[in-house]
């Protein structure tokens, strides 16, 4: 449905800009929708609905700065996902009391987001390809649930150095995943 709506935009530059926004933010939106819906197909539906809304309000989207665009789109995705939960209670294990917390929270941190098995395996493969310093820091943080101070003590480095390694590792992973997404889009 989104792509049909996209094709109705007469201005080629606007159509390309919306398509670029979609490709740039689709993965993050999918993670947010999966956290709420815990169902791949319903999450995809929420994203489609959200981006149809983006097309309807494209002037507002185009006026946003890059740093404001993702939170705005994520808010739309969360709203659409919550609407789907309300319509289909059987698809969600989340108590309704928690839905407001999810809706009102800002952007959901990556380490708390739910991702499907294929994405998880893909992420693990990308982590394995990182430099050893980055890989070890990520594993200690997310696999072993260690605090930055604990990691610093084990690795005999400063806490600031741990923070920097984690930050750089996430940037490298994000670039690898974005590159992969772009490659997959162009190969379709």
Short mmCIF file of C-alpha atoms in Angstrom, two decimals:
data_model
loop_
_atom_site.label_atom_id
_atom_site.label_comp_id
_atom_site.label_asym_id
_atom_site.label_seq_id
_atom_site.Cartn_x
_atom_site.Cartn_y
_atom_site.Cartn_z
CA UNK A 1 0.00 0.00 0.00
CA UNK A 2 2.82 2.40 0.87
CA UNK A 3 4.44 1.94 -2.52
CA UNK A 4 1.12 2.55 -4.27
CA UNK A 5 0.73 5.78 -2.30
CA UNK A 6 4.33 6.67 -3.07
CA UNK A 7 3.68 6.28 -6.78
CA UNK A 8 0.88 8.84 -6.55
CA UNK A 9 3.33 11.62 -5.66
CA UNK A 10 3.75 13.57 -8.87
CA UNK A 11 6.96 15.41 -7.99
CA UNK A 12 9.85 13.00 -8.67
CA UNK A 13 12.14 14.72 -6.11
CA UNK A 14 9.52 14.43 -3.37
CA UNK A 15 8.90 10.77 -4.27
CA UNK A 16 12.63 10.02 -4.11
CA UNK A 17 12.99 11.91 -0.85
CA UNK A 18 10.14 9.95 0.78
CA UNK A 19 11.58 6.67 -0.55
CA UNK A 20 14.97 7.61 0.89
CA UNK A 21 13.43 8.45 4.27
CA UNK A 22 11.64 5.09 4.19
CA UNK A 23 14.80 3.14 3.41
CA UNK A 24 16.84 5.09 5.94
CA UNK A 25 14.43 4.60 8.86
CA UNK A 26 12.57 1.40 7.97
CA UNK A 27 14.79 -0.94 9.99
CA UNK A 28 14.65 1.19 13.15
CA UNK A 29 10.87 1.49 12.80
CA UNK A 30 10.55 -2.26 12.35
CA UNK A 31 12.42 -2.84 15.60
CA UNK A 32 10.13 -0.44 17.44
CA UNK A 33 7.00 -2.03 15.96
CA UNK A 34 8.27 -5.54 16.77
CA UNK A 35 8.87 -4.53 20.39
CA UNK A 36 5.22 -3.61 20.69
CA UNK A 37 3.55 -6.18 18.43
CA UNK A 38 5.89 -9.19 18.69
CA UNK A 39 4.74 -10.22 15.22
CA UNK A 40 6.68 -9.57 12.00
CA UNK A 41 3.66 -9.19 9.70
CA UNK A 42 1.81 -6.86 12.06
CA UNK A 43 4.97 -4.81 12.54
CA UNK A 44 5.29 -4.46 8.76
CA UNK A 45 1.65 -3.36 8.62
CA UNK A 46 2.31 -0.72 11.28
CA UNK A 47 5.26 0.61 9.29
CA UNK A 48 3.21 0.72 6.09
CA UNK A 49 0.45 2.64 7.87
CA UNK A 50 2.96 5.00 9.44
CA UNK A 51 4.66 5.80 6.15
CA UNK A 52 1.32 6.38 4.46
CA UNK A 53 0.81 8.98 7.17
CA UNK A 54 4.28 10.37 6.37
CA UNK A 55 3.23 10.76 2.73
CA UNK A 56 0.05 12.55 3.77
CA UNK A 57 2.10 14.98 5.88
CA UNK A 58 5.21 15.13 3.71
CA UNK A 59 5.53 18.92 4.00
CA UNK A 60 5.80 18.59 7.78
CA UNK A 61 8.36 15.79 7.42
CA UNK A 62 10.44 17.76 4.92
CA UNK A 63 10.53 20.72 7.31
CA UNK A 64 12.01 18.65 10.15
CA UNK A 65 15.73 18.55 10.82
CA UNK A 66 17.49 15.19 10.47
CA UNK A 67 17.69 14.82 14.26
CA UNK A 68 13.95 15.49 14.67
CA UNK A 69 12.76 13.30 11.79
CA UNK A 70 13.44 9.85 13.27
CA UNK A 71 11.72 10.54 16.64
CA UNK A 72 8.73 11.97 14.76
CA UNK A 73 8.46 8.91 12.50
CA UNK A 74 9.03 6.51 15.41
CA UNK A 75 6.18 8.19 17.28
CA UNK A 76 3.89 7.58 14.30
CA UNK A 77 5.01 3.93 14.15
CA UNK A 78 4.40 3.46 17.88
CA UNK A 79 0.93 4.96 17.55
CA UNK A 80 0.08 2.71 14.60
CA UNK A 81 1.45 -0.36 16.41
CA UNK A 82 -0.55 0.45 19.55
CA UNK A 83 -3.68 0.85 17.43
CA UNK A 84 -3.06 -2.62 15.98
CA UNK A 85 -2.59 -4.04 19.50
CA UNK A 86 -5.89 -2.54 20.59
CA UNK A 87 -7.62 -4.09 17.58
CA UNK A 88 -5.89 -7.48 17.95
CA UNK A 89 -5.34 -8.13 21.65
CA UNK A 90 -4.47 -11.77 20.97
CA UNK A 91 -1.24 -10.85 19.14
CA UNK A 92 0.40 -9.07 22.03
CA UNK A 93 1.71 -10.35 25.34
CA UNK A 94 2.13 -6.81 26.62
CA UNK A 95 -0.33 -5.78 29.33
CA UNK A 96 -2.22 -2.63 28.40
CA UNK A 97 -0.79 -0.85 31.45
CA UNK A 98 2.66 -1.12 29.85
CA UNK A 99 1.53 0.19 26.48
CA UNK A 100 1.38 3.78 27.71
CA UNK A 101 4.94 3.43 29.03
CA UNK A 102 6.12 2.22 25.63
CA UNK A 103 4.20 4.97 23.85
CA UNK A 104 5.44 7.71 26.16
CA UNK A 105 9.03 6.57 26.25
CA UNK A 106 11.37 8.21 23.80
CA UNK A 107 13.18 6.21 21.20
CA UNK A 108 13.59 2.62 22.34
CA UNK A 109 17.26 1.71 22.95
CA UNK A 110 18.65 -0.82 20.51
CA UNK A 111 19.64 -3.32 23.20
CA UNK A 112 16.01 -3.47 24.43
CA UNK A 113 14.40 -3.87 21.03
CA UNK A 114 13.01 -7.10 19.79
CA UNK A 115 14.39 -8.36 16.50
CA UNK A 116 13.48 -11.43 14.55
CA UNK A 117 15.74 -14.47 14.31
CA UNK A 118 17.13 -13.68 10.86
CA UNK A 119 18.05 -10.12 11.86
CA UNK A 120 19.58 -11.44 15.08
CA UNK A 121 21.76 -13.94 13.24
CA UNK A 122 22.75 -11.23 10.78
CA UNK A 123 23.69 -8.92 13.64
CA UNK A 124 25.78 -11.66 15.29
CA UNK A 125 27.66 -12.20 12.02
CA UNK A 126 28.41 -8.48 11.78
CA UNK A 127 29.57 -8.35 15.40
CA UNK A 128 31.91 -11.27 14.74
CA UNK A 129 33.48 -9.31 11.87
CA UNK A 130 34.35 -6.32 14.11
CA UNK A 131 37.83 -5.61 15.44
CA UNK A 132 38.53 -7.63 18.59
CA UNK A 133 38.45 -4.57 20.91
CA UNK A 134 34.95 -3.59 19.73
CA UNK A 135 33.65 -7.16 19.70
CA UNK A 136 34.84 -7.87 23.26
CA UNK A 137 33.31 -4.64 24.58
CA UNK A 138 29.96 -5.39 22.94
CA UNK A 139 29.90 -8.97 24.17
CA UNK A 140 30.70 -7.95 27.73
CA UNK A 141 28.07 -5.23 27.67
CA UNK A 142 25.18 -7.05 26.01
CA UNK A 143 25.87 -10.78 26.34
CA UNK A 144 27.36 -10.71 29.84
CA UNK A 145 25.29 -7.72 31.06
CA UNK A 146 28.33 -6.01 32.51
CA UNK A 147 28.36 -2.33 33.42
CA UNK A 148 30.86 0.02 31.80
CA UNK A 149 32.81 0.17 35.06
CA UNK A 150 33.01 -3.63 35.24
CA UNK A 151 34.17 -3.80 31.63
CA UNK A 152 36.80 -1.14 32.30
CA UNK A 153 38.12 -3.11 35.29
CA UNK A 154 38.30 -6.39 33.37
CA UNK A 155 39.97 -4.83 30.32
CA UNK A 156 42.16 -2.55 32.45
CA UNK A 157 41.07 0.58 30.58
CA UNK A 158 39.15 3.70 31.59
CA UNK A 159 35.37 3.85 31.67
CA UNK A 160 35.54 6.61 29.03
CA UNK A 161 37.51 4.26 26.79
CA UNK A 162 34.82 1.58 27.23
CA UNK A 163 32.13 4.10 26.31
CA UNK A 164 34.09 5.11 23.22
CA UNK A 165 34.60 1.49 22.12
CA UNK A 166 30.90 0.76 22.52
CA UNK A 167 29.97 3.93 20.65
CA UNK A 168 32.35 3.19 17.78
CA UNK A 169 31.25 -0.45 17.62
CA UNK A 170 27.62 0.63 17.31
CA UNK A 171 28.51 3.12 14.57
CA UNK A 172 30.40 0.42 12.64
CA UNK A 173 27.50 -2.01 13.03
CA UNK A 174 24.98 0.62 11.95
CA UNK A 175 27.03 1.38 8.82
CA UNK A 176 27.33 -2.32 7.98
CA UNK A 177 23.60 -2.88 8.44
CA UNK A 178 22.65 0.23 6.46
CA UNK A 179 25.00 -0.82 3.67
CA UNK A 180 23.43 -4.27 3.65
CA UNK A 181 19.93 -2.82 3.55
CA UNK A 182 20.85 -0.59 0.61
CA UNK A 183 22.46 -3.54 -1.19
CA UNK A 184 19.34 -5.67 -0.63
CA UNK A 185 17.07 -2.88 -1.87
CA UNK A 186 19.06 -2.38 -5.07
CA UNK A 187 19.28 -6.14 -5.71
CA UNK A 188 15.48 -6.58 -5.63
#
